[in-house]
mmCIF file of C-alpha atoms and ligand atoms in Angstrom:
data_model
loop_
_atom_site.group_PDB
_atom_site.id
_atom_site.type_symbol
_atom_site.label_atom_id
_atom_site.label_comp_id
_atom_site.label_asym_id
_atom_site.label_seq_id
_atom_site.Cartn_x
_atom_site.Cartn_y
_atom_site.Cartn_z
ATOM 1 C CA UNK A 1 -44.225 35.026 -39.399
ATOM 2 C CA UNK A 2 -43.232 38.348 -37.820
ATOM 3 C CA UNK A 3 -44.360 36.277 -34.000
ATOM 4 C CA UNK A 4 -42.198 33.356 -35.082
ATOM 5 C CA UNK A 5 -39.183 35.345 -36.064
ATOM 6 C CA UNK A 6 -39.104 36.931 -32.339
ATOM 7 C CA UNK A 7 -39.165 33.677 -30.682
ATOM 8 C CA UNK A 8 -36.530 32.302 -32.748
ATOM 9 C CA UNK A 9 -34.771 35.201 -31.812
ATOM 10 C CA UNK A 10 -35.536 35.363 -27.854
ATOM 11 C CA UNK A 11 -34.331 31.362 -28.226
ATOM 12 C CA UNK A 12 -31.348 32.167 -29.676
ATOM 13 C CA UNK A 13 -30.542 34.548 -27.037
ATOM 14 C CA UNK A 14 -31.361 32.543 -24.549
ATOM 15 C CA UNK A 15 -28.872 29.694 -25.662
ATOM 16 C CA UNK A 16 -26.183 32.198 -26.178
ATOM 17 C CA UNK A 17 -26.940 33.302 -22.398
ATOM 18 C CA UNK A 18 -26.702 29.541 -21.174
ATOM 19 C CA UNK A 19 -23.746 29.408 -23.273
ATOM 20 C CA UNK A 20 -22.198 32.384 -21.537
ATOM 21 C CA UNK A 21 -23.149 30.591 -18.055
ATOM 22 C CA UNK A 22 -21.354 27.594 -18.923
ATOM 23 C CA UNK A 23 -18.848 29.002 -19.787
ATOM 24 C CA UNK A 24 -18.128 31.151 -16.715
ATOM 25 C CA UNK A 25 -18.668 28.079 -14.236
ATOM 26 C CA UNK A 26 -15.888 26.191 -16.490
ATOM 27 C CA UNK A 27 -13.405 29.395 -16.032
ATOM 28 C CA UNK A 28 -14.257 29.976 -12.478
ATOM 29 C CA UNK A 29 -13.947 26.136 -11.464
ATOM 30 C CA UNK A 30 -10.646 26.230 -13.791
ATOM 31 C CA UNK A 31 -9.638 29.269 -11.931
ATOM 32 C CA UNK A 32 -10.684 27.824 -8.255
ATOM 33 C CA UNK A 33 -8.188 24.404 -8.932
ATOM 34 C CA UNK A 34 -6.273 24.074 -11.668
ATOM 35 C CA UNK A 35 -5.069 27.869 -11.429
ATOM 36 C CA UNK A 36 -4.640 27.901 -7.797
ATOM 37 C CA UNK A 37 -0.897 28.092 -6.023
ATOM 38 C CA UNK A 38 -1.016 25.908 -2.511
ATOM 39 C CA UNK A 39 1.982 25.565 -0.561
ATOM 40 C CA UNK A 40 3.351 21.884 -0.672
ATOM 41 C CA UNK A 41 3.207 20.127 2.642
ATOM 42 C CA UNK A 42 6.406 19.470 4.381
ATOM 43 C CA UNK A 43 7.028 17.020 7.003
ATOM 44 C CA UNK A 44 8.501 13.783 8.843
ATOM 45 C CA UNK A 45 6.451 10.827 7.909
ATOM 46 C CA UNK A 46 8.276 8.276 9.821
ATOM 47 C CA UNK A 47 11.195 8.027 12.379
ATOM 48 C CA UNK A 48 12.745 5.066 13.898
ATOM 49 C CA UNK A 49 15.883 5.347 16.325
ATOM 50 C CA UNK A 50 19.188 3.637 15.586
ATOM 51 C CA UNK A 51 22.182 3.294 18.215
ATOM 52 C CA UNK A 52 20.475 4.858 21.148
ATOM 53 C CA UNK A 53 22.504 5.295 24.617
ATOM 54 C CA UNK A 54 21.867 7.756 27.202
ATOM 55 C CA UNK A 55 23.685 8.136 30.669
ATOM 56 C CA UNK A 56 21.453 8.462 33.800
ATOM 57 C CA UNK A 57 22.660 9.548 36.833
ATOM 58 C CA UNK A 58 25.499 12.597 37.549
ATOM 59 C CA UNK A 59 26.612 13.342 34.403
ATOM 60 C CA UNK A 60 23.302 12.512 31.854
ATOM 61 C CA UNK A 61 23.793 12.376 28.106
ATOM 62 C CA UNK A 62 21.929 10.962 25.264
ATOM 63 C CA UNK A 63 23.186 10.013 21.695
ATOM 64 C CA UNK A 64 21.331 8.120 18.719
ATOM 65 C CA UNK A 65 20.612 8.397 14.760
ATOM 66 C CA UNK A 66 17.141 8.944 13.787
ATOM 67 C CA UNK A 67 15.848 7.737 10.711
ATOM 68 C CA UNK A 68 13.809 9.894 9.328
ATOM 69 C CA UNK A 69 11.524 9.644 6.469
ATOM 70 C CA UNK A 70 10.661 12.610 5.096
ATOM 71 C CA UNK A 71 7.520 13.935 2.836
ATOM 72 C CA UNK A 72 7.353 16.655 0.245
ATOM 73 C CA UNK A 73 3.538 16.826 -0.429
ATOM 74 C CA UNK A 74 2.539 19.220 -3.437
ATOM 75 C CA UNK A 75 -1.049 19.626 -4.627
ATOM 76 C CA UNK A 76 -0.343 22.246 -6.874
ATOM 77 C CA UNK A 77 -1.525 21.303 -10.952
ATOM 78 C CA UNK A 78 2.022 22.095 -11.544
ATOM 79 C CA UNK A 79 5.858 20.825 -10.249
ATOM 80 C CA UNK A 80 7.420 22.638 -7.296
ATOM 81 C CA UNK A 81 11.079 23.121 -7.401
ATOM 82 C CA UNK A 82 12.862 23.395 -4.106
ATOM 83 C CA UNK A 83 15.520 25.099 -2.895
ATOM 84 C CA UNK A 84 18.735 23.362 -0.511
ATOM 85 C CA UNK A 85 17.334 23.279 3.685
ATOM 86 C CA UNK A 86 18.339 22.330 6.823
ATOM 87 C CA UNK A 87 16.254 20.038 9.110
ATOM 88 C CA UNK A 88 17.295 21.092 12.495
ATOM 89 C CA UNK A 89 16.332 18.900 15.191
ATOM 90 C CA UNK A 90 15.702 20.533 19.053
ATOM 91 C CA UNK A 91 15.976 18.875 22.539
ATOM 92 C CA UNK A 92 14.256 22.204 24.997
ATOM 93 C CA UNK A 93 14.842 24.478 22.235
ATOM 94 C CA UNK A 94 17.920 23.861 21.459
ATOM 95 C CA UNK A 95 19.414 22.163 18.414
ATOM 96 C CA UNK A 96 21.301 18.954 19.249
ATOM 97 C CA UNK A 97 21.542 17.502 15.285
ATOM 98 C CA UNK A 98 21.046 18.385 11.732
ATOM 99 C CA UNK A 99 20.000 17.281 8.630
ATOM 100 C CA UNK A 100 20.505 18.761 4.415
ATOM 101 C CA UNK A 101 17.696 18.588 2.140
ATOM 102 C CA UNK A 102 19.312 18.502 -1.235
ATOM 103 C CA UNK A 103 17.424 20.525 -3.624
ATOM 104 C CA UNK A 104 14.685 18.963 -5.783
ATOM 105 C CA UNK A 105 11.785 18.596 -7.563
ATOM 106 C CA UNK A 106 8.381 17.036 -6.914
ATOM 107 C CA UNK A 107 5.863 16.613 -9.796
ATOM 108 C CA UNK A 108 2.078 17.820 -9.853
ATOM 109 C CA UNK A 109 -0.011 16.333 -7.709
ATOM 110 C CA UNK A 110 3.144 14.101 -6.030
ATOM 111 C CA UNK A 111 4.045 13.279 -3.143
ATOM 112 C CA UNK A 112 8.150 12.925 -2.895
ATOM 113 C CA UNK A 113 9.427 10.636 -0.176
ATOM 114 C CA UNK A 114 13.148 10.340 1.138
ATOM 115 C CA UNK A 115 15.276 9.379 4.023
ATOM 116 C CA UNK A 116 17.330 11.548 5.655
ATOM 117 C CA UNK A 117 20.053 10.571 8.845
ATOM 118 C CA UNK A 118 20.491 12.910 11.572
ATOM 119 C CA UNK A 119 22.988 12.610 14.136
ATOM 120 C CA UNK A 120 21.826 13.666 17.724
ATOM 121 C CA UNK A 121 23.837 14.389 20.668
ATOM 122 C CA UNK A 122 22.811 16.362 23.905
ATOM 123 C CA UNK A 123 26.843 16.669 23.564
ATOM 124 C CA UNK A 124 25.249 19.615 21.329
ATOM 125 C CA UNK A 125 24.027 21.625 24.074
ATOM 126 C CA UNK A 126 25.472 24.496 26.092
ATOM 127 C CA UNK A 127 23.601 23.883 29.160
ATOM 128 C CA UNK A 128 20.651 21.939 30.605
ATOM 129 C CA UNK A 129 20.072 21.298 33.898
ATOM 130 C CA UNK A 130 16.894 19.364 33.210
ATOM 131 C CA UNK A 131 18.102 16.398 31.138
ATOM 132 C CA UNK A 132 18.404 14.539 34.066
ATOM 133 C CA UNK A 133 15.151 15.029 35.247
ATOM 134 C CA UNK A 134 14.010 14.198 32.147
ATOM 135 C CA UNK A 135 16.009 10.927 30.922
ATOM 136 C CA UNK A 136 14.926 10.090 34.774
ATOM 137 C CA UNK A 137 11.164 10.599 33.207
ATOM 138 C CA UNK A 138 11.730 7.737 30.414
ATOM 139 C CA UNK A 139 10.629 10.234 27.369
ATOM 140 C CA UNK A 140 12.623 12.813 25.868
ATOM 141 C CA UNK A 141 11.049 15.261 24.064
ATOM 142 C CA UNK A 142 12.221 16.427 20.718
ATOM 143 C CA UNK A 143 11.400 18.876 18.100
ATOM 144 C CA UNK A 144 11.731 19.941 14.034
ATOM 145 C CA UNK A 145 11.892 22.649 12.018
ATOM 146 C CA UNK A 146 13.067 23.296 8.752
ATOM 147 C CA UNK A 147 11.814 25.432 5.816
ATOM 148 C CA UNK A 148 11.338 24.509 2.349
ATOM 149 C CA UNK A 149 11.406 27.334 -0.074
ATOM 150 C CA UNK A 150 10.973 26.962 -3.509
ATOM 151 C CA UNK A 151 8.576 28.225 -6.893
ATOM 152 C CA UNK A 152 5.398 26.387 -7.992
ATOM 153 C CA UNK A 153 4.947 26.708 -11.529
ATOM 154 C CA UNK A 154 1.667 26.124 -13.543
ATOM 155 C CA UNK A 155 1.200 25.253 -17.381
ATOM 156 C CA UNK A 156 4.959 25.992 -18.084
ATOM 157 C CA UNK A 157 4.827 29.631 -17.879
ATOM 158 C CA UNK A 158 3.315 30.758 -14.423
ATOM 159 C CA UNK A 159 5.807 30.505 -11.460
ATOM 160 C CA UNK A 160 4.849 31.696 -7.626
ATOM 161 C CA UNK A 161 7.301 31.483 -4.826
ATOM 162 C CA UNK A 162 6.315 29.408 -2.062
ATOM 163 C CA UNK A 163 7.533 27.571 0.843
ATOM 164 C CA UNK A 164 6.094 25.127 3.184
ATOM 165 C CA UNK A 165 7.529 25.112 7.166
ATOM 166 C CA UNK A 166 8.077 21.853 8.906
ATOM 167 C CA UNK A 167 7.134 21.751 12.314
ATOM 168 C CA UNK A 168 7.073 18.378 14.494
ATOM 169 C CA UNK A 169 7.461 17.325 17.936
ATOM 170 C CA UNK A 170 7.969 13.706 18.819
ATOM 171 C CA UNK A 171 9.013 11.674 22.298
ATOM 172 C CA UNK A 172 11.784 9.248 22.284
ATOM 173 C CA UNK A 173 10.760 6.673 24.357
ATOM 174 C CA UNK A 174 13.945 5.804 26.474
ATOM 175 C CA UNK A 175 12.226 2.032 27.655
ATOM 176 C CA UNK A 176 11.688 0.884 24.319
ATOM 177 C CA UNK A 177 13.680 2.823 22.397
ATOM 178 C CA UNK A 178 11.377 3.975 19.668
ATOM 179 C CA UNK A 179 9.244 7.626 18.923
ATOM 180 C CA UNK A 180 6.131 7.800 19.950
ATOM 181 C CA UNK A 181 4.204 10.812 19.735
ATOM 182 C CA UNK A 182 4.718 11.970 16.312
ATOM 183 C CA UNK A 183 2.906 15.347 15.153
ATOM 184 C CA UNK A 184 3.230 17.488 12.311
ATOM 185 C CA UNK A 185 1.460 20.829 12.311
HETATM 186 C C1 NAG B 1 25.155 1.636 14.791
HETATM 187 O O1 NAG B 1 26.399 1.228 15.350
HETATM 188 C C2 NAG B 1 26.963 0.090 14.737
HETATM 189 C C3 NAG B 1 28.186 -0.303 15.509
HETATM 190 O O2 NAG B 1 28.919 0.805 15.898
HETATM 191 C C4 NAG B 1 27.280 0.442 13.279
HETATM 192 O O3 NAG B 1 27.801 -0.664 12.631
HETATM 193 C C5 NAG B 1 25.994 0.864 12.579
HETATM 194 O O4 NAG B 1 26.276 1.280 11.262
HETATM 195 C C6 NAG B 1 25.323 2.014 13.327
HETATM 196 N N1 NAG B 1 24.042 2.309 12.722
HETATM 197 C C7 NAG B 1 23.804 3.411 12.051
HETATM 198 C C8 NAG B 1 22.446 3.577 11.494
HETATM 199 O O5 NAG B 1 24.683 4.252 11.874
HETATM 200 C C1 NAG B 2 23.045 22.504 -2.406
HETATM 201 O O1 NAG B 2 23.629 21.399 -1.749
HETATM 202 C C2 NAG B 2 24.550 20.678 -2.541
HETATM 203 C C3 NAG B 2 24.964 19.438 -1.770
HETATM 204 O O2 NAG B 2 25.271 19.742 -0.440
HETATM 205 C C4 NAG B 2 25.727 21.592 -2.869
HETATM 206 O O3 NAG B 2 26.654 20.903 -3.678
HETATM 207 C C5 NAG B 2 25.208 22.810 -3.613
HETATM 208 O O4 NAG B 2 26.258 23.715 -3.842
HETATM 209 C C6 NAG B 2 24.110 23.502 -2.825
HETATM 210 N N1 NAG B 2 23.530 24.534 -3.649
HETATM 211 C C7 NAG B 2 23.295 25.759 -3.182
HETATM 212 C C8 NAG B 2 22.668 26.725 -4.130
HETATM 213 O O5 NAG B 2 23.597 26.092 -2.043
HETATM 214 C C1 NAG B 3 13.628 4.876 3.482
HETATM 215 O O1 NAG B 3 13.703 4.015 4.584
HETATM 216 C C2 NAG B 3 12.699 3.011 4.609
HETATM 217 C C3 NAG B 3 12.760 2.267 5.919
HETATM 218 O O2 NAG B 3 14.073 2.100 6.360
HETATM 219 C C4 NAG B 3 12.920 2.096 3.414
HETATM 220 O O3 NAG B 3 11.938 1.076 3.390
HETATM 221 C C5 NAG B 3 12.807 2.946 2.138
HETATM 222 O O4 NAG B 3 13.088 2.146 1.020
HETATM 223 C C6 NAG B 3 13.770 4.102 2.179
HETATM 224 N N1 NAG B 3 13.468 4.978 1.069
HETATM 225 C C7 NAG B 3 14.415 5.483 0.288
HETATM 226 C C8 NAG B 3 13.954 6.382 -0.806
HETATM 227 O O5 NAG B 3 15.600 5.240 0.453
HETATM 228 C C1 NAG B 4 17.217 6.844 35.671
HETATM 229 O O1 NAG B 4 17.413 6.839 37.083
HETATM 230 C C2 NAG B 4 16.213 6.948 37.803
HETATM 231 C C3 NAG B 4 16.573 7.082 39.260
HETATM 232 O O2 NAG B 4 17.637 6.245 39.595
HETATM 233 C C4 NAG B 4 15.343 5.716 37.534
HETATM 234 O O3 NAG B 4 14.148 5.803 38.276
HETATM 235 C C5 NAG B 4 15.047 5.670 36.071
HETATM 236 O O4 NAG B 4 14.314 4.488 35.738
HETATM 237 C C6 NAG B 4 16.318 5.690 35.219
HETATM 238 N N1 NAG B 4 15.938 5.853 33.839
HETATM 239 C C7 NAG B 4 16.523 5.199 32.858
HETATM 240 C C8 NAG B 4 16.012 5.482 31.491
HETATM 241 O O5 NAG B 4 17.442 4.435 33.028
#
């Protein structure tokens, strides 16, 4: 009896130690994903080109409208709330046309797309003696940046500031018109 009495109780232990285990794997994995604040993803996902004209020759120029659609991408188990931006678009470094990001929201695990339309003119730049060398080339190369800032917050009562940077580059093919080229980092 006194034999049996000790394996009941080593058993017991043992299930209460498995228990423990189990338990600890649940809270870490729970901790590792659900818990865990990621910074969203921001970024053009596509961009067409509207009323495109350049001038080639003594005086070069280019104007169009890009179309841009642009993605919020947040894989936090919780909403992120954003913050008002500005999408600023760069021919050489140097802005040539804007864009607002209204402030918003964009549920767990959601991915929020809209449009925005910027206007670009090189009639934006101080100075650059290399447009004509480069209209002459048949791409123009642009970039975007833009920063997102906002709060992620998890099961109603945890909140974390983040913000997500967008940073693309893209060439505007003067032949047919359209972007080829697009990257996001
Ligand atoms: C392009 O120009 C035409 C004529 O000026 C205008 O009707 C049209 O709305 C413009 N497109 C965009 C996207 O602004
Ligand atoms: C955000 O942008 C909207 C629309 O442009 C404007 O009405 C609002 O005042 C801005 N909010 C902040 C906090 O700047
Ligand atoms: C954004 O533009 C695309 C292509 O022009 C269109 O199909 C889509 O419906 C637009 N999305 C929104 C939210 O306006
Ligand atoms: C610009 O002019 C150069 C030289 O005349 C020519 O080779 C090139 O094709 C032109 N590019 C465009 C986009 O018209």
């Amino acid at each position: 009896m006194k034999g049996e009495g000790k394996r009941s109780k080593a058993r017991c232990l043992a299930y209460v130690a498995a228990f423990v285990v189990f338990q600890t794997a649940i809270i870490l994995i729970f901790a590792l994903t659900v818990m865990r604040f990621r910074s969203p993803k921001f970024r053009f996902g596509a961009v067409t080109v509207e009323n495109f004209s350049t001038g080639n020759g003594t005086s070069p120029f280019f104007d169009m409208k890009l179309m841009a659609q642009v993605t919020v991408k947040n894989t936090n188990f919780g909403h992120f709330k954003y913050e008002n931006s500005t999408i600023i678009i760069s021919y050489a470094g140097m802005p040539v046309g804007e864009a607002a990001v209204v402030k918003g929201r964009v549920r767990a695990r959601q991915t929020k797309k809209f449009n925005v339309t910027v206007d670009i003119s090189s009639r934006k730049l101080s100075s650059n003696s290399n447009l004509g060398n480069d209209i002459a080339s048949g791409v123009l190369s642009l970039s975007s940046q833009a920063k997102l800032s906002g709060k992620v917050h998890l099961m109603k009562v945890l909140k974390k500031k983040k913000s997500s940077e967008m940073s693309c580059t893209m060439g505007i093919n003067l032949g047919t018109r359209a972007v080829q080229d697009l990257e996001c980092k």
